[in-house]
Every structure is written in C-alpha cells, then in structure tokens.
Tab-separated table of C-alpha atoms in Angstrom:
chain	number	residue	atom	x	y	z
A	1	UNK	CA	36.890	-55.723	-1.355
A	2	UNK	CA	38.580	-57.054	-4.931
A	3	UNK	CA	35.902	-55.286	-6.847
A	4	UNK	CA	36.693	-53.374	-10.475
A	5	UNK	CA	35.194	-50.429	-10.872
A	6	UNK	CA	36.285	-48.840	-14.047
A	7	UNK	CA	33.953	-45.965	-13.563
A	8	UNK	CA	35.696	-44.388	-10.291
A	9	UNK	CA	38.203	-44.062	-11.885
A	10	UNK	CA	36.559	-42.224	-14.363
A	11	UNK	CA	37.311	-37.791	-14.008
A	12	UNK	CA	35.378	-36.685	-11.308
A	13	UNK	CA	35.728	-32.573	-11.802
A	14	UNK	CA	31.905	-31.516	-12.464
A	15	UNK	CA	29.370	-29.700	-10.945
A	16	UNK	CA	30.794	-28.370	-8.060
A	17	UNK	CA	34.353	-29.741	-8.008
A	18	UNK	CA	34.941	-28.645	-11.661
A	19	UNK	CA	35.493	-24.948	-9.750
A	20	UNK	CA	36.374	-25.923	-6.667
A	21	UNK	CA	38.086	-29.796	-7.172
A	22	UNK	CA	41.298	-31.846	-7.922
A	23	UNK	CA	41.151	-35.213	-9.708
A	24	UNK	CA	44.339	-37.532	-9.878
A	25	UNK	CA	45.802	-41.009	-10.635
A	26	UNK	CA	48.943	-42.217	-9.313
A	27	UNK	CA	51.060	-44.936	-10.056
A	28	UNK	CA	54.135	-46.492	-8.216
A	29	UNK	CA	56.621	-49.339	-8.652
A	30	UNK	CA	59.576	-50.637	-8.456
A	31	UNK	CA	62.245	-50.079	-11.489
A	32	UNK	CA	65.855	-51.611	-11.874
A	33	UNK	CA	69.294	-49.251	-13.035
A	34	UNK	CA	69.892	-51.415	-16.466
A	35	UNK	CA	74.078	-51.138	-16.137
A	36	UNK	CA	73.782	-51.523	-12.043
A	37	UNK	CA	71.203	-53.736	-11.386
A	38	UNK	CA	70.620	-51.374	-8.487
A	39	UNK	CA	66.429	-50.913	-7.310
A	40	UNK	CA	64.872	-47.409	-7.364
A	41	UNK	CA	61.230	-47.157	-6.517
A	42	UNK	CA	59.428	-44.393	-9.017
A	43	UNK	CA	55.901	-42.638	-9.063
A	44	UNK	CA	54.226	-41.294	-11.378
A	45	UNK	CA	51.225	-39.027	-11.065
A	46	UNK	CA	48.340	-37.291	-13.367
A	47	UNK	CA	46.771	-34.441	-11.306
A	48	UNK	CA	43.889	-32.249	-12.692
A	49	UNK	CA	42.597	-28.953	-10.842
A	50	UNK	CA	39.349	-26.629	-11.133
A	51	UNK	CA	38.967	-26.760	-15.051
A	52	UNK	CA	35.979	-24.213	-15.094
A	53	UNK	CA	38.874	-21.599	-13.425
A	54	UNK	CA	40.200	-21.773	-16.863
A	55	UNK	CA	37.189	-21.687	-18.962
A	56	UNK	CA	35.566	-18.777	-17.386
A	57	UNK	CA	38.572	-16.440	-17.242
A	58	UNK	CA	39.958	-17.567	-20.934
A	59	UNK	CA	43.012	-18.286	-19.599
A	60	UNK	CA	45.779	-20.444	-21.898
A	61	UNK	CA	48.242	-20.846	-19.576
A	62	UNK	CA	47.727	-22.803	-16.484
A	63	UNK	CA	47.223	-20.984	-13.248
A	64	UNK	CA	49.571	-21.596	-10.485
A	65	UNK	CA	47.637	-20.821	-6.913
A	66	UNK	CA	51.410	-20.101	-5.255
A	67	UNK	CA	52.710	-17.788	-7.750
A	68	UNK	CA	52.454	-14.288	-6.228
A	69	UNK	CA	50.888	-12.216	-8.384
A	70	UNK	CA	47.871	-14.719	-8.963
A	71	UNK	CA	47.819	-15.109	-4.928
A	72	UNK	CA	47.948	-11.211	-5.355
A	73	UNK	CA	44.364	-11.350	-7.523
A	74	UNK	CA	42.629	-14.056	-5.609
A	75	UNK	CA	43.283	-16.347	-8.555
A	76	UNK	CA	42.220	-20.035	-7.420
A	77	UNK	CA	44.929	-23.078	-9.447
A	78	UNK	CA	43.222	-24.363	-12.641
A	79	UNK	CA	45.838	-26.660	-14.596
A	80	UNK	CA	46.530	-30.389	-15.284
A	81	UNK	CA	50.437	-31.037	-13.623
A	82	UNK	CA	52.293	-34.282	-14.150
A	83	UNK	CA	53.926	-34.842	-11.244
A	84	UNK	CA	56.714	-38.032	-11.539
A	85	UNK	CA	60.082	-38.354	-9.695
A	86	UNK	CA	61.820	-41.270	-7.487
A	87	UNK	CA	62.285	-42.283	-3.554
A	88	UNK	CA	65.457	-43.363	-2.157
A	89	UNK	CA	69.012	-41.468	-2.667
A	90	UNK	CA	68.596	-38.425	-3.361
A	91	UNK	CA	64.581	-38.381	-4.003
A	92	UNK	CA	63.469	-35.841	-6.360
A	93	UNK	CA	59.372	-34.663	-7.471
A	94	UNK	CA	59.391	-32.999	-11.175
A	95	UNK	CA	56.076	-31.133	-11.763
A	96	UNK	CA	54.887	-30.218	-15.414
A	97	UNK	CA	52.213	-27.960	-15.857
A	98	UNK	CA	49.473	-27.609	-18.579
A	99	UNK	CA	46.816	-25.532	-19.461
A	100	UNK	CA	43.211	-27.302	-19.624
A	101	UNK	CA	43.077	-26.107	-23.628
A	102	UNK	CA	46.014	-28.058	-24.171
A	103	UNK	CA	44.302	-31.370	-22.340
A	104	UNK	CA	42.200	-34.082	-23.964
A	105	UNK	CA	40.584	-36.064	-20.898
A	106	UNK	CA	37.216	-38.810	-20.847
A	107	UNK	CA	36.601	-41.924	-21.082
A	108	UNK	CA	35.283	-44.495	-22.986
A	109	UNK	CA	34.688	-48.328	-23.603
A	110	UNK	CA	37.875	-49.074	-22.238
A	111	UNK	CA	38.149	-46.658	-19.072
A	112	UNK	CA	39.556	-43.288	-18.734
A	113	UNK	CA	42.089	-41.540	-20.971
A	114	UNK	CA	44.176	-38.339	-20.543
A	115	UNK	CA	46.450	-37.065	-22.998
A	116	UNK	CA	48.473	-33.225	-23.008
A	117	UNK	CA	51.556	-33.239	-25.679
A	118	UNK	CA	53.827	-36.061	-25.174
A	119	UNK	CA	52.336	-37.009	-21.747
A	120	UNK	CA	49.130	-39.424	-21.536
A	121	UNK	CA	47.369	-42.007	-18.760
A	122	UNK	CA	44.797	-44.482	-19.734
A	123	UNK	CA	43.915	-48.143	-17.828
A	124	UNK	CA	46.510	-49.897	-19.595
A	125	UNK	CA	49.504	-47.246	-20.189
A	126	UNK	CA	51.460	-44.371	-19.080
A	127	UNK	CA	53.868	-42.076	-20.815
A	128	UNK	CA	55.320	-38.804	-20.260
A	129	UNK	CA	58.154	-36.838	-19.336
A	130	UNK	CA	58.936	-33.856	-17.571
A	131	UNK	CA	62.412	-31.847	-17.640
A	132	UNK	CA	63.189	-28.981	-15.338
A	133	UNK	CA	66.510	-27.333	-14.926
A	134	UNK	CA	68.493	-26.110	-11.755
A	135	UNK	CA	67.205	-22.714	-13.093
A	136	UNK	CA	64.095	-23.485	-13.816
A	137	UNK	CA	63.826	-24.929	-10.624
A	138	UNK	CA	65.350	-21.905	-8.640
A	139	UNK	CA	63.433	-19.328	-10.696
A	140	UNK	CA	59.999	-20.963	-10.339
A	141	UNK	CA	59.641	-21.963	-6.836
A	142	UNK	CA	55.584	-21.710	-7.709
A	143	UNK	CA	56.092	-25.242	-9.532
A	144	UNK	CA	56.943	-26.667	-6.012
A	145	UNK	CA	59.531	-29.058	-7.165
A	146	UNK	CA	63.419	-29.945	-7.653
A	147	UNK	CA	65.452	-30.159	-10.623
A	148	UNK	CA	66.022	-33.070	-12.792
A	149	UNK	CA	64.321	-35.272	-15.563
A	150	UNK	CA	62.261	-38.013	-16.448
A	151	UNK	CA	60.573	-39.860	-19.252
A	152	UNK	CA	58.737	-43.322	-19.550
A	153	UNK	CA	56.570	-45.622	-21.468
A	154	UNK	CA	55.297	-48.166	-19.000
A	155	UNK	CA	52.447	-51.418	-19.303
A	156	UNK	CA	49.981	-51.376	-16.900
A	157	UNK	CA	48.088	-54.886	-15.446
A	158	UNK	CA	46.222	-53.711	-12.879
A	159	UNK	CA	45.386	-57.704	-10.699
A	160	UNK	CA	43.395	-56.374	-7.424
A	161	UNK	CA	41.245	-53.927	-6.992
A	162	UNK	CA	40.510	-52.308	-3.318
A	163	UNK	CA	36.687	-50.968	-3.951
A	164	UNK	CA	35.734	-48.943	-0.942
A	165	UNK	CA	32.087	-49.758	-1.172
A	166	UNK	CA	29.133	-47.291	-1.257
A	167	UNK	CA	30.405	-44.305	-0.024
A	168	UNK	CA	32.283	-43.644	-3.010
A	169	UNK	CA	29.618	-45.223	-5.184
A	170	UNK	CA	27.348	-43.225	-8.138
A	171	UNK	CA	25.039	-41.544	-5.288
A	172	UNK	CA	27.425	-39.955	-3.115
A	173	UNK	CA	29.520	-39.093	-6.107
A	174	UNK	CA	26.867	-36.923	-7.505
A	175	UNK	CA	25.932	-35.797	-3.831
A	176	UNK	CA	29.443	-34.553	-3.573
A	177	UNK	CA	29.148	-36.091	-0.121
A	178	UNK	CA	32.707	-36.815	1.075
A	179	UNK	CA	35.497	-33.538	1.075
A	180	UNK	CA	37.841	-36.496	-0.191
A	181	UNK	CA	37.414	-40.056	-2.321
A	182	UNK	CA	39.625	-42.536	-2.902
A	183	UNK	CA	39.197	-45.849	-5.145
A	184	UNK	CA	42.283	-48.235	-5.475
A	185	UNK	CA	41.463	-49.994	-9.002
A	186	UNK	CA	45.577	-51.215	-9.023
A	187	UNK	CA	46.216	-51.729	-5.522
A	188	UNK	CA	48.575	-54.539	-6.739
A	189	UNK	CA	49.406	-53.924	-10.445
A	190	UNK	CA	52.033	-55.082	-12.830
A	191	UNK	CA	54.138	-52.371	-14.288
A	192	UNK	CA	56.438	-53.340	-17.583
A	193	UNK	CA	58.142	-50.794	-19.181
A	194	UNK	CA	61.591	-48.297	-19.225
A	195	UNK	CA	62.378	-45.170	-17.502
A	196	UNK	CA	65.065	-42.453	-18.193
A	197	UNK	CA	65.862	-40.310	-15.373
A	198	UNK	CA	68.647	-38.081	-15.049
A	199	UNK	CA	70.026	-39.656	-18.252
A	200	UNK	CA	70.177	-43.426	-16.745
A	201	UNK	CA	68.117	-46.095	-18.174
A	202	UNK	CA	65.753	-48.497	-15.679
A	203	UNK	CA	63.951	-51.168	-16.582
A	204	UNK	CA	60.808	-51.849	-14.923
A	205	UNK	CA	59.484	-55.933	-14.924
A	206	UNK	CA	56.461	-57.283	-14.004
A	207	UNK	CA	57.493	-59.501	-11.183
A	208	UNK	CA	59.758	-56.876	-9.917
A	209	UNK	CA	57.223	-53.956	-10.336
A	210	UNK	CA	55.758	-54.290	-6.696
A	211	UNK	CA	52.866	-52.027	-8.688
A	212	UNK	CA	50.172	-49.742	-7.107
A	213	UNK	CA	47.321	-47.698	-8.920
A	214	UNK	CA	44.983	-45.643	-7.276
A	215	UNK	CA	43.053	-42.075	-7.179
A	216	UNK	CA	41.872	-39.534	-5.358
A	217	UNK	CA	39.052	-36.932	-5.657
A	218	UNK	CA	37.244	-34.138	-3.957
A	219	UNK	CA	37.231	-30.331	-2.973
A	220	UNK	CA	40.093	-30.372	-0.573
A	221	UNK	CA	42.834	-32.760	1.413
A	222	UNK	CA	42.688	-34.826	4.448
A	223	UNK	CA	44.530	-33.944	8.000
A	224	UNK	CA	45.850	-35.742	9.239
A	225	UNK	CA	46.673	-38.022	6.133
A	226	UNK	CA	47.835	-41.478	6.385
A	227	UNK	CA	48.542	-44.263	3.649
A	228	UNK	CA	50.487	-47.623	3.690
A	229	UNK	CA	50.549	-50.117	0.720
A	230	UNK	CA	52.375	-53.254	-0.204
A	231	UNK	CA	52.352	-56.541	-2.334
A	232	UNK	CA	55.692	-57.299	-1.533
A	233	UNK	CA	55.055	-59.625	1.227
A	234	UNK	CA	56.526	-63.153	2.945
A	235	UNK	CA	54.778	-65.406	5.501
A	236	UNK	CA	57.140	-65.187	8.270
A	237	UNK	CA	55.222	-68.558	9.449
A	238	UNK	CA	55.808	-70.471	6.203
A	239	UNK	CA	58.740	-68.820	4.872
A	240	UNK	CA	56.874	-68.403	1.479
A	241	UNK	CA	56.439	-65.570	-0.800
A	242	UNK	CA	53.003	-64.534	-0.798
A	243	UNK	CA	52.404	-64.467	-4.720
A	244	UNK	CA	48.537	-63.303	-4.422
A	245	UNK	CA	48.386	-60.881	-1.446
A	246	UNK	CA	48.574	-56.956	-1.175
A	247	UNK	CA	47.134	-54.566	1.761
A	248	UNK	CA	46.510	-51.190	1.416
A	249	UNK	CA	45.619	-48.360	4.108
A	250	UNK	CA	44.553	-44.860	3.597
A	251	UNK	CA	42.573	-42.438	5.522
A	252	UNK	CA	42.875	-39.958	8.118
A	253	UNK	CA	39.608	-37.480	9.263
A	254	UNK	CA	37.473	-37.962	5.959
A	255	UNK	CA	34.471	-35.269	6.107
A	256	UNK	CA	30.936	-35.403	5.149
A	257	UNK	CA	28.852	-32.985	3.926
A	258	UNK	CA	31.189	-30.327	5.747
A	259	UNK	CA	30.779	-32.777	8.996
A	260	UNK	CA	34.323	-33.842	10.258
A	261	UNK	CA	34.526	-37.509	11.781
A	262	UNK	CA	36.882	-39.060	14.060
A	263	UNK	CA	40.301	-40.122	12.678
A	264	UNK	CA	39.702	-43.381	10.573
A	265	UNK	CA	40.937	-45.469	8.363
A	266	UNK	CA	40.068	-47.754	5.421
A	267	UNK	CA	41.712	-50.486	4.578
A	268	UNK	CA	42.196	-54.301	2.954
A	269	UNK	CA	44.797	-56.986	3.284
A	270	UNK	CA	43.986	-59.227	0.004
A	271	UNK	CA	45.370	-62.452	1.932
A	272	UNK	CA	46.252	-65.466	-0.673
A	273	UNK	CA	42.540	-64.845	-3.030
A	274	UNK	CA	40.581	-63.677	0.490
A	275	UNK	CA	39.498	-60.321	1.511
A	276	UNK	CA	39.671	-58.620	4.949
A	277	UNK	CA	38.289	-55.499	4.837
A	278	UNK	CA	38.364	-52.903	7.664
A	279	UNK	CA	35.688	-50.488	6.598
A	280	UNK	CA	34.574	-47.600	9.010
A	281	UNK	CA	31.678	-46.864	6.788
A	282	UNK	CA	30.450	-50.469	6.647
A	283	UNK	CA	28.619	-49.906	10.127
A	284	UNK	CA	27.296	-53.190	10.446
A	285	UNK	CA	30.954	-55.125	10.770
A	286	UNK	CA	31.565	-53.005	13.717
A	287	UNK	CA	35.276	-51.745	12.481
A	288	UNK	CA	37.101	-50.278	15.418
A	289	UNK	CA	40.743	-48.580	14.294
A	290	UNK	CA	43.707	-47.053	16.369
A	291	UNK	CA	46.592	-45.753	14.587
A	292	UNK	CA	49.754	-43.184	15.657
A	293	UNK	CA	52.169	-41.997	13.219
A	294	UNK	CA	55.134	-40.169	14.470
A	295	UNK	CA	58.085	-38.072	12.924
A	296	UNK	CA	61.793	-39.103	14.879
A	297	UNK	CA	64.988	-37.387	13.833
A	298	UNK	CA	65.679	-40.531	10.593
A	299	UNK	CA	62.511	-41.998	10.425
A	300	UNK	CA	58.609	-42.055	10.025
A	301	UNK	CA	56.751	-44.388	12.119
A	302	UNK	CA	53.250	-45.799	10.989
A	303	UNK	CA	51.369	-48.160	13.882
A	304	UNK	CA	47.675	-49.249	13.045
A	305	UNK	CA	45.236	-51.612	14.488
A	306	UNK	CA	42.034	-52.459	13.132
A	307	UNK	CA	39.634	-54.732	14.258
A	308	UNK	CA	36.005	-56.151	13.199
A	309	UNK	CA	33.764	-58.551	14.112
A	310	UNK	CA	35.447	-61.283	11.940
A	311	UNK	CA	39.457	-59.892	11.688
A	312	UNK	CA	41.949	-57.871	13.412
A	313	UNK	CA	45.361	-56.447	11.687
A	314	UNK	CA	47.863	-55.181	13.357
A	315	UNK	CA	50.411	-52.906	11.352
A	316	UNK	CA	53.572	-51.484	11.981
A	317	UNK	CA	55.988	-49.530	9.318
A	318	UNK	CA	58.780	-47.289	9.184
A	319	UNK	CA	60.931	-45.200	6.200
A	320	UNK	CA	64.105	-43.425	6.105
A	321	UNK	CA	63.360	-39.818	5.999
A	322	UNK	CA	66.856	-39.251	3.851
A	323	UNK	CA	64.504	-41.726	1.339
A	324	UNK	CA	61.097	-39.995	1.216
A	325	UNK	CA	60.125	-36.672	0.007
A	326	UNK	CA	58.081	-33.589	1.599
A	327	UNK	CA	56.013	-34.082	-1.384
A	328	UNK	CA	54.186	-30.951	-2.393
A	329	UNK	CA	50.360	-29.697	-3.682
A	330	UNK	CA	48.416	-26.924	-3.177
A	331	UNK	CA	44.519	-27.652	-2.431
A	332	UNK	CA	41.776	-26.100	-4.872
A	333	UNK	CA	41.109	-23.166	-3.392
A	334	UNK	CA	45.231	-22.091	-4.076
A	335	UNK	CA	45.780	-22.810	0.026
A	336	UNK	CA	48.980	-24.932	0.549
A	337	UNK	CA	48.487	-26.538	4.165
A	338	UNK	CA	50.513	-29.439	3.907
A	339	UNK	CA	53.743	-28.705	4.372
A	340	UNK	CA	55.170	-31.574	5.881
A	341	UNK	CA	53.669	-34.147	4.099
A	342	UNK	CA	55.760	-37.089	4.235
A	343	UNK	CA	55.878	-39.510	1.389
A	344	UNK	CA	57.504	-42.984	0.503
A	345	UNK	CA	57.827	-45.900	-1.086
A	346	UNK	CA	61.130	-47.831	0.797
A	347	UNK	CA	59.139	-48.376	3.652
A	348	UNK	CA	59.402	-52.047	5.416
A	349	UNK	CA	57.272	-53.397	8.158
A	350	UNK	CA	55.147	-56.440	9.598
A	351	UNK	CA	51.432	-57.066	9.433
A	352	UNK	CA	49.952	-59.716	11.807
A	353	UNK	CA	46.357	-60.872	11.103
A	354	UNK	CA	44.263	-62.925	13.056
A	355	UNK	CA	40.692	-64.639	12.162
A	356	UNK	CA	38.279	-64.474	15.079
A	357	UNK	CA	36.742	-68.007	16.003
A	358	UNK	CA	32.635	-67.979	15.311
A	359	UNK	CA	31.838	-66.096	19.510
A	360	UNK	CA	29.560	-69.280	20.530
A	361	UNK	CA	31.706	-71.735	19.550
A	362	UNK	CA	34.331	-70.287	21.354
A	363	UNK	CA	32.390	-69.274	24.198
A	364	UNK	CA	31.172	-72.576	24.915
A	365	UNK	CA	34.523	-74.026	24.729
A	366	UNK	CA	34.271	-75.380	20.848
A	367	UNK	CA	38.110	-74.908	20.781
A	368	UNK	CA	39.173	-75.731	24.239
A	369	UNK	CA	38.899	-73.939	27.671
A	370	UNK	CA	41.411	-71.768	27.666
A	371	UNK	CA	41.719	-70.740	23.627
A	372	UNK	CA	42.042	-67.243	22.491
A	373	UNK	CA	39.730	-66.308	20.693
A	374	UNK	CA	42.030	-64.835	17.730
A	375	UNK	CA	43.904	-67.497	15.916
A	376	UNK	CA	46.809	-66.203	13.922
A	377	UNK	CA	46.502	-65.883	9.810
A	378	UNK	CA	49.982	-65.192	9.525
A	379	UNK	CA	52.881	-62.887	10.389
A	380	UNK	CA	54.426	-60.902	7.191
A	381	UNK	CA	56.909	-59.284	6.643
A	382	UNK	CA	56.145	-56.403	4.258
A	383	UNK	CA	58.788	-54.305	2.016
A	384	UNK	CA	58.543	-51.675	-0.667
A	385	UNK	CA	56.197	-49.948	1.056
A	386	UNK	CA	54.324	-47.074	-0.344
A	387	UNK	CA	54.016	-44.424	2.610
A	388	UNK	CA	52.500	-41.192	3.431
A	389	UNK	CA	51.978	-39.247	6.974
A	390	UNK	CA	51.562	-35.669	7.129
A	391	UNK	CA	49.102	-32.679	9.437
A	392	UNK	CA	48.535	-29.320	8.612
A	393	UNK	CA	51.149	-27.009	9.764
C-alpha cells in the first residue's frame, strides 16, 4: 500500500544485526549524456555491514570478508561501501569502502542521514563519488568491482511509497523476525540532478528520472531472489501515458525466525491513485503467486502471476544480459553465495491486471450468463525496468 514510513527506513543494525547484519538504500533512475542526448540508467547504493565487528576489534580500516588473509582469521565484513555504477553498454559497479569511525549515520526530524567524506544519503539527497583504477581494480579483486568513476549530486522526491504492512512493522523489527526486510519508501521517485562518469556529464530530470528508492535489511540474503520495478508505463488500451502508476515486485523464499517458506512474492501495482497489493503475509486476502525466472544465452526472463480475492496481475519481463551486471556482495557472515546474481534496469515487459467482479453478483448472473469473472484493468506496457534474478551457486 502507498503508505510513508519514514522510520523503516531508518538504520536497522542493532542488537543482533549490528554483529551479524547489513543495512542499505538504493536508488535508481534514468540519466541523459548532456552532448548526446543518449539514455543511461544509473544506481546508486549506501550499504552498511556488522558495525560492532569494528568496534570490538578497534579496527580503522574497514574489513573486507573476501580478502584472504581476513578469510584466513575468521574475520566477519564490518564496513560502510558505496556501491554506484550504470546498466546498459558496457555496465560497470564501483565499490568504495569505509571504515565505521569514518561514518556519521542516524536520523532525525527529517528521516535518516549518512555521511563518510565526500559521500552522504539522506531523504531528500545523494552525493558521492567513487574512483577506482584498472589497477586498483586488478590488484583488489576483494572490492568485487570493475574499474571506472563516478560522482553525483542528485534531488530526491520520493511520490509513492510501497509499505509492506506489519511484518516489517516496529514488532517484528525488534523481534528480528524475518532473515530479510524490505520497505520501498521511493518506489516511484523523482531524481534531479548531474552525474560524471568516466569523465562524461549526464543530466538527470525529473520527468525523465523513471526514479526508484528502496531498502533492505536483515542477517543474510534471499535465494532465490527476484525483483521487478517500473513507473515507466503506457495503457496499451488507451494509448496514454500512465502519469500516476508504478509496480514493484520483490521476494523470493523470505525466512522466519530461521523457518524457510515457500517461494513468494510481494508486490503492488499503484494503478492511476489505486492500490493492488499482492501480499503473502496479509493471510486474510488469500494471495496466491506463481513466478519462473530463467537465464537463456542473451536474456533474463521474469514471468509472475499473482492473484487475490479482489485482483490478479500477470507479469512478464525480459533484459539483455550484455546490459545487466552480475552484481556482487558478500552476506554478513563474510560468505559470498550469490554469484550469479543478475541485475538490471533496461528491462521492458507487459503487466495485465484484472479486477474480479463482487463472486455473488457474478454468480447469479449480475453481469450476464456467460461473463468472466475477471474484467480487464488494463494492458501496459512497461520499460526501464529495474531487474534482479539470481540462486545460490
């Protein structure tokens, strides 16, 4: 549902996570080359990791889990990394790594805030940069990333919220219920701003932006791990732009209190100002979800359906593989399991969604004999698509 919650989105590493826990935001949008006009889509990403690691064995340099010698000692990650790059040609991840004595992260009246030298995330704004050579690069393979550089100072205007309900909410966030939480505060946001990256210049605009915001918390990842997101959508039946509309899908085998479940998803197509939510942990709408994701030799293929007792949505998606990334972290407890974790944000696609018809009137003929049951919403026709599929391997 389009619900603000300022406080999910507050830094979640205490109690037990702050030893064994990773925190993050993440942005992505859309950004245009200011000589060529040409589109590149862009992410940007604040990622914090087991911050009592680094209090309780003084160190002042971050700890890297995949560098050898700490693998060597049993050494668990403990850093904050700014992680930023670009989808497309040539797609590229930059990581930059900090020490947590080097970090100033809360919150206060106006949401969080998280600043290390030049590179700082609040609720409203984003800057940074991050600048690693080819021998850096080569030298480090530890930092998991490529070569290249980035810097930016971006607006955000975060418009609609996806709020997952109660099982993120205050009690089973101090429970520590869930392995892995997610809260979408920005699942369509407006991003203004300029980027340098490998020495061009990009210009990001609001109605251009195709925005997302969200974050992630917990102890460890999800496999398999699935996400889909767009606002940049057109009624197929009306030809029209759909100006106030976004859906977002994320999930895969969440676990609770150590208890996996079944593979599910959660997800929400804001349609026009009207939420349809497809919510596994909302028992009582009786949310039913199939979904297959497949790797071919070019391309990742996403197909969900979700049904309740009032909707059903029906997506399918695919992305260029020579446009997405084998994007790279290592979980808190310095394992790396995902190593084909596939992630976009070219994907295109089509959602269908259908209304169901109140079951008496319909059965009793309200809307003629032989009426389906579903009328169709609309057909869209989705692009910019943020995209992720990946399983342990």
């Amino acid at each position: 549902m389009n619900k603000s919650d300022l406080k999910r989105n507050y830094c979640m590493l205490d109690g037990r996570f702050a030893k064994k826990g990773y925190d993050w935001w993440w942005h992505n949008f859309t950004a245009v080359n200011t000589k060529t006009g040409e589109e590149k889509s862009f992410f940007i990403e604040y990622f914090t990791c087991n911050p009592a690691l680094a209090n309780t064995l003084s160190h002042a340099q971050p700890i890297l889990g995949q560098l050898a010698e700490n693998r060597a000692k049993g050494l668990r990650p403990s850093y904050v990394m700014v992680k930023c790059g670009w989808w497309g040609e040539n797609a590229t991840q930059l990581h930059r790594f900090f020490a947590w004595n080097e970090v100033n992260i809360g919150q206060d009246d106006n949401g969080y805030f998280l600043k290390a030298a030049d590179c700082s995330a609040s609720e409203k704004q984003i800057c940074g940069s991050v600048d690693i050579s080819e021998q850096e690069a080569a030298a480090h393979p530890e930092w998991m990333c490529d070569a290249g550089s980035m810097s930016w100072k971006i607006q955000v205007d975060k418009k609609v919220a996806f709020n997952v309900g109660y099982g993120a909410g205050s009690l089973f966030r101090k429970l520590k219920a869930f392995e892995m939480y997610w809260h979408a505060e920005g699942m369509k946001s407006l991003y203004s701003g300029e980027i340098i990256a490998n020495g061009e210049s990009f210009t990001i605009t609001n109605e251009r932006s195709y925005g997302y915001a969200d974050k992630n918390w917990g102890a460890d990842f999800t496999s398999p791990w699935v996400w889909l997101s767009s606002c940049d959508l057109t009624s197929r039946v009306s030809g029209k732009k759909l100006e106030d509309s976004v859906f977002d899908i994320g999930g895969g085998r969440p676990k609770a209190f150590g208890i996996a479940m079944n593979r599910k998803l959660l997800s929400d197509f804001w349609y026009e100002g009207k939420s349809y939510e497809f919510n596994f942990s909302k028992f009582w709408t009786l949310c039913r979800t199939k979904f297959d994701c497949k790797e071919t030799e070019d391309k990742i293929i996403w197909y969900v359906r979700q049904e309740t007792t009032k909707a059903v949505m029906e997506t399918t998606v695919e992305c260029d593989k020579n446009k997405m990334l084998l994007v790279n972290y290592e979980a808190p407890d310095g394992a790396k399991r995902h190593n084909r974790l596939w992630n976009g944000g070219t994907g295109s696609g089509t959602v269908k969604l259908w209304k169901k018809r109140p079951l008496l009137m319909w059965l009793f003929g309200k809307y003629g004999a032989n009426s389906s049951r579903l009328e169709l919403l609309d057909e869209i026709e989705a692009k910019h698509i943020g995209c992720e599929w990946g399983e342990y391997c």
